[in-house]
Amino acid sequence: MKKLLLANFKSNKSITEAQQWLDTFIAEVDWSSLKDDGARFEVAVAPAFVSLGEFAYKIEEASVPLLLSVQDISAYPAGSYTGAISVANLAELNIAYAIIGHSERRKHFGENSAMVAKKVEQALDGGITPIVCFDEEYLEEQISNITAELVGKCVFVYEPLGAIGTGNNVGVGKVTEVKEKVKRLCGEVRFLYGGSVDDQNVAEYLLVTDGVLVGTFSKDPLNFAQLVATATAV
Ligand code: PGA
């Protein structure tokens, strides 16, 4: 299973700023080891929706194996859902992943486990792999809301609330414990960690997970390129 290094811009960056990030990041990363069929890592970026078109174009033009992720997706298909971004809207953008149910969406946009489950269905219908965020307290509720046959198609990311954007990253022992819990509940699924990951702590998380979700530290393209270099050197 490839390990995933995913940058989440959240709602930061204008279109121009995001483009500058991408230009610098593409220039800075040594893509050769990531291009092999046997590559051990996947690198992905989740900019705001407004930047996706430009990112898809530039990534293709540069011919680098950088994957695109969205930060959210509509719980509904194409239709009369003003303001929503459906999988149909994303069709030509070559989107690999959708971050779904981030705690910031639960906190600020009232998302709950039932809505997250609907988004999982939509993503999978559109050929996009859902990355389902959770904290321990609602893990079981979240999983029980997702149709059993779809659970195995999801990536799960453990994002302890107190670790997000605080510098208080959770110890590897705790991450391992939660990983075991996910395995008991879901079987073998891809399991990531997110919460104050940086280039200093990424290597230890990669020993016990299938990848990391990086917010604050990925805002600077040089930082995220350094994280990729550190991770892939291990
Ligand atoms: P952080 O964010 O790296 O800033 O803690 C992680 C996330 O919210 O996915």
Short mmCIF file of C-alpha atoms and ligand atoms in Angstrom, two decimals:
data_model
loop_
_atom_site.label_atom_id
_atom_site.label_comp_id
_atom_site.label_asym_id
_atom_site.label_seq_id
_atom_site.Cartn_x
_atom_site.Cartn_y
_atom_site.Cartn_z
CA MET A 1 0.00 0.00 0.00
CA LYS A 2 1.42 3.39 -0.98
CA LYS A 3 1.81 6.00 1.70
CA LEU A 4 -0.02 9.26 1.07
CA LEU A 5 1.35 12.73 1.82
CA LEU A 6 -1.56 15.15 1.47
CA ALA A 7 -1.43 18.95 1.78
CA ASN A 8 -4.66 20.65 2.83
CA PHE A 9 -4.79 24.40 2.11
CA LYS A 10 -8.17 24.77 3.84
CA SER A 11 -9.63 28.14 2.77
CA ASN A 12 -6.22 29.82 2.50
CA LYS A 13 -4.70 31.36 -0.66
CA SER A 14 -6.05 33.35 -3.59
CA ILE A 15 -5.86 31.79 -7.06
CA THR A 16 -2.55 33.59 -7.71
CA GLU A 17 -1.07 32.57 -4.37
CA ALA A 18 -2.08 28.97 -4.93
CA GLN A 19 -0.50 29.03 -8.41
CA GLN A 20 2.73 30.37 -6.95
CA TRP A 21 2.67 27.59 -4.35
CA LEU A 22 2.27 25.01 -7.10
CA ASP A 23 5.06 26.42 -9.30
CA THR A 24 7.49 26.44 -6.38
CA PHE A 25 6.45 23.00 -5.14
CA ILE A 26 6.76 21.38 -8.58
CA ALA A 27 10.21 22.93 -9.03
CA GLU A 28 11.40 21.91 -5.58
CA VAL A 29 10.40 18.23 -5.36
CA ASP A 30 12.55 15.46 -6.81
CA TRP A 31 9.80 13.66 -8.71
CA SER A 32 11.96 10.86 -10.10
CA SER A 33 11.40 8.40 -7.23
CA LEU A 34 7.68 9.19 -7.19
CA LYS A 35 7.25 8.42 -10.88
CA ASP A 36 8.20 4.71 -10.75
CA ASP A 37 5.45 2.14 -10.82
CA GLY A 38 6.93 0.80 -7.60
CA ALA A 39 6.90 4.22 -5.90
CA ARG A 40 6.25 3.91 -2.17
CA PHE A 41 4.60 7.30 -1.87
CA GLU A 42 1.77 9.32 -3.35
CA VAL A 43 1.83 13.10 -3.00
CA ALA A 44 -1.45 15.01 -3.20
CA VAL A 45 -2.70 18.54 -2.69
CA ALA A 46 -6.12 19.86 -1.76
CA PRO A 47 -6.45 23.53 -2.80
CA ALA A 48 -9.70 25.50 -2.68
CA PHE A 49 -12.23 24.56 -5.38
CA VAL A 50 -11.49 27.75 -7.35
CA SER A 51 -7.89 26.63 -7.93
CA LEU A 52 -8.62 23.10 -9.11
CA GLY A 53 -8.89 23.90 -12.82
CA GLU A 54 -5.52 25.64 -12.95
CA PHE A 55 -3.92 22.92 -10.82
CA ALA A 56 -5.22 20.14 -13.07
CA TYR A 57 -3.88 21.95 -16.12
CA LYS A 58 -0.46 22.73 -14.62
CA ILE A 59 0.06 19.26 -13.23
CA GLU A 60 -0.65 17.73 -16.61
CA GLU A 61 1.60 20.24 -18.34
CA ALA A 62 4.47 19.58 -15.91
CA SER A 63 3.84 15.84 -16.17
CA VAL A 64 4.48 15.21 -12.48
CA PRO A 65 2.74 12.55 -10.36
CA LEU A 66 1.02 15.06 -8.07
CA LEU A 67 -2.53 14.01 -7.25
CA LEU A 68 -5.44 16.36 -6.70
CA SER A 69 -7.84 16.23 -3.78
CA VAL A 70 -10.89 18.26 -2.90
CA GLN A 71 -11.53 19.40 0.67
CA ASP A 72 -15.22 18.55 0.61
CA ILE A 73 -17.89 17.34 -1.77
CA SER A 74 -21.64 17.70 -2.03
CA ALA A 75 -23.79 15.10 -0.33
CA TYR A 76 -26.05 15.29 -3.40
CA PRO A 77 -25.66 14.48 -7.09
CA ALA A 78 -25.88 17.09 -9.86
CA GLY A 79 -29.14 19.01 -9.71
CA SER A 80 -30.93 21.78 -7.86
CA TYR A 81 -28.47 22.23 -5.01
CA THR A 82 -27.35 25.86 -5.31
CA GLY A 83 -23.84 26.50 -4.09
CA ALA A 84 -22.83 22.86 -3.82
CA ILE A 85 -19.95 21.21 -5.72
CA SER A 86 -21.09 17.81 -6.95
CA VAL A 87 -18.94 15.02 -8.33
CA ALA A 88 -20.42 15.90 -11.74
CA ASN A 89 -18.91 19.40 -11.44
CA LEU A 90 -15.48 17.82 -10.87
CA ALA A 91 -15.64 15.34 -13.75
CA GLU A 92 -12.84 16.67 -15.97
CA LEU A 93 -10.44 17.56 -13.18
CA ASN A 94 -8.93 14.15 -12.51
CA ILE A 95 -9.62 14.30 -8.78
CA ALA A 96 -8.15 11.35 -6.89
CA TYR A 97 -9.33 12.06 -3.35
CA ALA A 98 -11.98 13.91 -1.38
CA ILE A 99 -11.39 14.90 2.23
CA ILE A 100 -14.75 14.29 3.86
CA GLY A 101 -16.10 15.25 7.28
CA HIS A 102 -13.14 17.32 8.44
CA SER A 103 -13.74 18.44 12.03
CA GLU A 104 -13.79 22.05 10.81
CA ARG A 105 -16.79 21.16 8.68
CA ARG A 106 -18.48 19.51 11.63
CA LYS A 107 -17.73 22.54 13.82
CA HIS A 108 -18.50 25.42 11.45
CA PHE A 109 -20.91 23.92 8.92
CA GLY A 110 -22.94 21.55 11.09
CA GLU A 111 -21.89 18.34 9.36
CA ASN A 112 -22.71 15.09 11.07
CA SER A 113 -21.99 11.42 10.53
CA ALA A 114 -25.08 10.88 8.36
CA MET A 115 -24.09 13.70 5.99
CA VAL A 116 -20.53 12.42 5.86
CA ALA A 117 -21.85 9.00 4.88
CA LYS A 118 -23.84 10.55 2.00
CA LYS A 119 -20.73 12.36 0.81
CA VAL A 120 -18.81 9.09 0.88
CA GLU A 121 -21.43 7.57 -1.45
CA GLN A 122 -21.23 10.54 -3.81
CA ALA A 123 -17.44 10.48 -3.95
CA LEU A 124 -17.33 6.77 -4.71
CA ASP A 125 -20.06 7.17 -7.35
CA GLY A 126 -17.81 9.70 -9.05
CA GLY A 127 -14.73 7.48 -8.89
CA ILE A 128 -13.13 9.61 -6.14
CA THR A 129 -11.63 7.94 -3.07
CA PRO A 130 -13.11 9.37 0.14
CA ILE A 131 -10.73 10.29 2.95
CA VAL A 132 -12.96 10.21 6.01
CA CYS A 133 -11.77 12.32 8.94
CA PHE A 134 -12.61 11.30 12.50
CA ASP A 135 -11.75 11.80 16.11
CA GLU A 136 -12.00 8.91 18.52
CA GLU A 137 -15.21 9.96 20.23
CA TYR A 138 -17.32 9.62 17.09
CA LEU A 139 -15.37 6.98 15.21
CA GLU A 140 -17.85 4.18 15.85
CA GLU A 141 -20.84 6.39 15.08
CA GLN A 142 -19.21 7.51 11.83
CA ILE A 143 -18.39 3.99 10.70
CA SER A 144 -21.84 2.66 11.55
CA ASN A 145 -23.37 5.34 9.31
CA ILE A 146 -21.39 4.23 6.26
CA THR A 147 -22.82 1.28 4.32
CA ALA A 148 -20.78 -1.80 5.22
CA GLU A 149 -19.61 -2.54 1.68
CA LEU A 150 -18.36 1.04 1.25
CA VAL A 151 -16.30 1.16 4.46
CA GLY A 152 -13.49 -0.86 2.90
CA LYS A 153 -13.27 1.60 0.01
CA CYS A 154 -12.58 4.57 2.30
CA VAL A 155 -9.33 5.95 3.62
CA PHE A 156 -9.65 6.90 7.30
CA VAL A 157 -7.71 9.73 8.88
CA TYR A 158 -7.37 10.08 12.61
CA GLU A 159 -7.50 13.80 13.38
CA PRO A 160 -7.58 14.44 17.12
CA LEU A 161 -9.31 17.80 17.65
CA GLY A 162 -6.68 19.10 20.06
CA ALA A 163 -3.88 18.39 17.60
CA ILE A 164 -5.21 20.34 14.62
CA GLY A 165 -3.35 23.58 14.01
CA THR A 166 -2.03 23.69 17.59
CA GLY A 167 1.45 22.18 17.48
CA ASN A 168 0.21 19.57 19.97
CA ASN A 169 0.65 16.53 17.79
CA VAL A 170 -0.43 13.23 19.32
CA GLY A 171 2.15 10.58 20.24
CA VAL A 172 2.80 7.65 17.94
CA GLY A 173 1.64 5.22 20.65
CA LYS A 174 -1.80 6.78 20.67
CA VAL A 175 -1.97 6.77 16.87
CA THR A 176 -1.12 3.06 16.86
CA GLU A 177 -3.84 2.36 19.42
CA VAL A 178 -6.44 4.16 17.29
CA LYS A 179 -5.21 2.38 14.17
CA GLU A 180 -5.87 -0.96 15.89
CA LYS A 181 -9.35 0.21 16.77
CA VAL A 182 -10.05 1.15 13.15
CA LYS A 183 -8.76 -2.23 12.04
CA ARG A 184 -11.06 -4.01 14.49
CA LEU A 185 -14.06 -2.04 13.24
CA CYS A 186 -13.32 -1.87 9.51
CA GLY A 187 -10.80 -4.56 8.67
CA GLU A 188 -7.76 -3.61 6.58
CA VAL A 189 -8.26 -0.03 5.43
CA ARG A 190 -5.83 2.72 4.59
CA PHE A 191 -5.19 4.68 7.79
CA LEU A 192 -3.69 8.20 7.99
CA TYR A 193 -2.85 10.63 10.77
CA GLY A 194 -3.39 14.41 10.72
CA GLY A 195 -2.72 17.07 13.34
CA SER A 196 0.38 19.31 13.49
CA VAL A 197 2.45 17.08 11.23
CA ASP A 198 5.73 18.66 10.08
CA ASP A 199 9.05 17.61 8.61
CA GLN A 200 10.41 16.81 12.09
CA ASN A 201 7.71 14.34 13.13
CA VAL A 202 6.51 12.93 9.78
CA ALA A 203 8.94 10.00 9.73
CA GLU A 204 7.66 8.55 12.99
CA TYR A 205 4.04 8.75 11.85
CA LEU A 206 4.89 7.02 8.61
CA LEU A 207 6.25 4.07 10.58
CA VAL A 208 2.76 3.31 11.91
CA THR A 209 0.37 4.79 9.32
CA ASP A 210 -0.34 4.82 5.58
CA GLY A 211 0.24 8.53 5.36
CA VAL A 212 -0.37 12.00 6.76
CA LEU A 213 -2.70 14.94 6.25
CA VAL A 214 -0.81 18.21 6.60
CA GLY A 215 -2.46 21.60 7.13
CA THR A 216 -0.45 24.47 8.59
CA PHE A 217 2.98 23.11 7.64
CA SER A 218 1.96 22.71 4.00
CA LYS A 219 1.05 26.36 3.51
CA ASP A 220 4.63 27.11 2.51
CA PRO A 221 5.59 25.07 -0.57
CA LEU A 222 9.22 24.84 0.55
CA ASN A 223 8.11 23.31 3.85
CA PHE A 224 5.89 20.74 2.19
CA ALA A 225 8.62 19.92 -0.34
CA GLN A 226 10.99 19.39 2.60
CA LEU A 227 8.44 17.11 4.25
CA VAL A 228 8.18 15.07 1.03
CA ALA A 229 11.98 14.84 0.83
CA THR A 230 12.22 13.74 4.47
CA ALA A 231 9.45 11.17 4.13
CA THR A 232 10.69 9.62 0.92
CA ALA A 233 14.30 9.45 2.15
CA VAL A 234 13.41 7.02 4.97
P1 PGA B 1 -2.68 21.00 10.83
O1 PGA B 1 -4.05 20.61 10.14
O2 PGA B 1 -1.58 20.29 10.10
O3 PGA B 1 -2.61 22.47 10.73
O4 PGA B 1 -2.76 20.52 12.26
C1 PGA B 1 -4.32 19.29 9.82
C2 PGA B 1 -5.70 19.17 9.26
O5 PGA B 1 -6.58 19.91 9.66
O6 PGA B 1 -5.93 18.34 8.39
#
